[in-house]
């Protein structure tokens, strides 16, 4: 399964590219959420566990899509 990614440099670069594409929006959302939560107390009261659960849900969706892509290309 991982021969395609680790066996050739092109496959490894493709894996890094896919990881970068899926990790970048999640990282941006987490950074924005941390900035909002740390700067103002008003937004800290508004954005509570529901927003964090939403971020975790999106993160899990990205991980699921990434695993599906890896299995599809690898198999």
PDB file of C-alpha atoms in Angstrom:
ATOM      1  CA  UNK A   1       0.000   0.000   0.000  1.00  0.00           C
ATOM      2  CA  UNK A   2       2.779   2.430   0.881  1.00  0.00           C
ATOM      3  CA  UNK A   3       5.074   1.363  -1.957  1.00  0.00           C
ATOM      4  CA  UNK A   4       3.560   4.018  -4.182  1.00  0.00           C
ATOM      5  CA  UNK A   5       4.315   6.752  -1.658  1.00  0.00           C
ATOM      6  CA  UNK A   6       7.598   5.610  -0.127  1.00  0.00           C
ATOM      7  CA  UNK A   7       9.031   3.631  -3.024  1.00  0.00           C
ATOM      8  CA  UNK A   8       9.468   6.590  -5.359  1.00  0.00           C
ATOM      9  CA  UNK A   9      10.283  10.235  -4.658  1.00  0.00           C
ATOM     10  CA  UNK A  10       7.323  11.378  -6.754  1.00  0.00           C
ATOM     11  CA  UNK A  11       4.909   9.348  -4.643  1.00  0.00           C
ATOM     12  CA  UNK A  12       6.404  10.678  -1.425  1.00  0.00           C
ATOM     13  CA  UNK A  13       6.123  14.261  -2.695  1.00  0.00           C
ATOM     14  CA  UNK A  14       2.527  13.550  -3.692  1.00  0.00           C
ATOM     15  CA  UNK A  15       1.776  12.288  -0.189  1.00  0.00           C
ATOM     16  CA  UNK A  16       3.338  15.406   1.336  1.00  0.00           C
ATOM     17  CA  UNK A  17       1.321  17.566  -1.064  1.00  0.00           C
ATOM     18  CA  UNK A  18      -1.954  15.842  -0.122  1.00  0.00           C
ATOM     19  CA  UNK A  19      -1.135  16.134   3.590  1.00  0.00           C
ATOM     20  CA  UNK A  20      -0.338  19.829   3.116  1.00  0.00           C
ATOM     21  CA  UNK A  21      -3.602  20.495   1.265  1.00  0.00           C
ATOM     22  CA  UNK A  22      -5.720  18.815   3.934  1.00  0.00           C
ATOM     23  CA  UNK A  23      -3.779  20.081   6.947  1.00  0.00           C
ATOM     24  CA  UNK A  24      -3.587  23.735   5.892  1.00  0.00           C
ATOM     25  CA  UNK A  25      -7.294  24.711   6.263  1.00  0.00           C
ATOM     26  CA  UNK A  26      -7.513  22.911   9.606  1.00  0.00           C
ATOM     27  CA  UNK A  27      -4.404  24.706  10.862  1.00  0.00           C
ATOM     28  CA  UNK A  28      -5.759  28.073   9.687  1.00  0.00           C
ATOM     29  CA  UNK A  29      -9.104  27.466  11.419  1.00  0.00           C
ATOM     30  CA  UNK A  30      -7.407  26.423  14.668  1.00  0.00           C
ATOM     31  CA  UNK A  31      -5.130  29.482  14.585  1.00  0.00           C
ATOM     32  CA  UNK A  32      -8.071  31.824  13.938  1.00  0.00           C
ATOM     33  CA  UNK A  33     -10.085  30.175  16.726  1.00  0.00           C
ATOM     34  CA  UNK A  34      -7.184  30.545  19.147  1.00  0.00           C
ATOM     35  CA  UNK A  35      -6.734  34.220  18.218  1.00  0.00           C
ATOM     36  CA  UNK A  36     -10.450  34.881  18.716  1.00  0.00           C
ATOM     37  CA  UNK A  37     -10.530  33.010  22.015  1.00  0.00           C
ATOM     38  CA  UNK A  38      -7.447  34.724  23.389  1.00  0.00           C
ATOM     39  CA  UNK A  39      -8.117  38.303  22.307  1.00  0.00           C
ATOM     40  CA  UNK A  40     -11.638  39.128  23.405  1.00  0.00           C
ATOM     41  CA  UNK A  41     -13.680  37.960  26.365  1.00  0.00           C
ATOM     42  CA  UNK A  42     -16.933  38.703  24.539  1.00  0.00           C
ATOM     43  CA  UNK A  43     -16.229  36.154  21.809  1.00  0.00           C
ATOM     44  CA  UNK A  44     -14.899  33.773  24.423  1.00  0.00           C
ATOM     45  CA  UNK A  45     -18.362  33.715  25.972  1.00  0.00           C
ATOM     46  CA  UNK A  46     -20.074  33.352  22.594  1.00  0.00           C
ATOM     47  CA  UNK A  47     -17.780  30.720  21.139  1.00  0.00           C
ATOM     48  CA  UNK A  48     -17.779  27.890  23.633  1.00  0.00           C
ATOM     49  CA  UNK A  49     -17.677  24.144  23.294  1.00  0.00           C
ATOM     50  CA  UNK A  50     -19.974  24.123  20.256  1.00  0.00           C
ATOM     51  CA  UNK A  51     -17.422  25.924  18.075  1.00  0.00           C
ATOM     52  CA  UNK A  52     -14.634  23.641  19.276  1.00  0.00           C
ATOM     53  CA  UNK A  53     -16.767  20.579  18.558  1.00  0.00           C
ATOM     54  CA  UNK A  54     -17.421  21.985  15.078  1.00  0.00           C
ATOM     55  CA  UNK A  55     -13.671  22.392  14.503  1.00  0.00           C
ATOM     56  CA  UNK A  56     -13.003  18.853  15.706  1.00  0.00           C
ATOM     57  CA  UNK A  57     -15.781  17.550  13.430  1.00  0.00           C
ATOM     58  CA  UNK A  58     -14.250  19.275  10.390  1.00  0.00           C
ATOM     59  CA  UNK A  59     -10.825  17.959  11.390  1.00  0.00           C
ATOM     60  CA  UNK A  60     -12.185  14.390  11.560  1.00  0.00           C
ATOM     61  CA  UNK A  61     -13.795  14.813   8.128  1.00  0.00           C
ATOM     62  CA  UNK A  62     -10.446  15.914   6.688  1.00  0.00           C
ATOM     63  CA  UNK A  63      -8.714  12.917   8.249  1.00  0.00           C
ATOM     64  CA  UNK A  64     -11.357  10.557   6.856  1.00  0.00           C
ATOM     65  CA  UNK A  65     -11.015  12.019   3.348  1.00  0.00           C
ATOM     66  CA  UNK A  66      -7.233  11.785   3.590  1.00  0.00           C
ATOM     67  CA  UNK A  67      -7.386   8.112   4.649  1.00  0.00           C
ATOM     68  CA  UNK A  68      -9.788   7.336   1.803  1.00  0.00           C
ATOM     69  CA  UNK A  69      -7.453   9.002  -0.724  1.00  0.00           C
ATOM     70  CA  UNK A  70      -4.428   7.129   0.625  1.00  0.00           C
ATOM     71  CA  UNK A  71      -6.232   3.775   0.476  1.00  0.00           C
ATOM     72  CA  UNK A  72      -7.644   4.475  -2.985  1.00  0.00           C
ATOM     73  CA  UNK A  73      -4.291   5.450  -4.475  1.00  0.00           C
ATOM     74  CA  UNK A  74      -2.365   2.824  -2.525  1.00  0.00           C
ATOM     75  CA  UNK A  75      -4.608  -0.076  -3.473  1.00  0.00           C
TER      76      UNK A  75
END
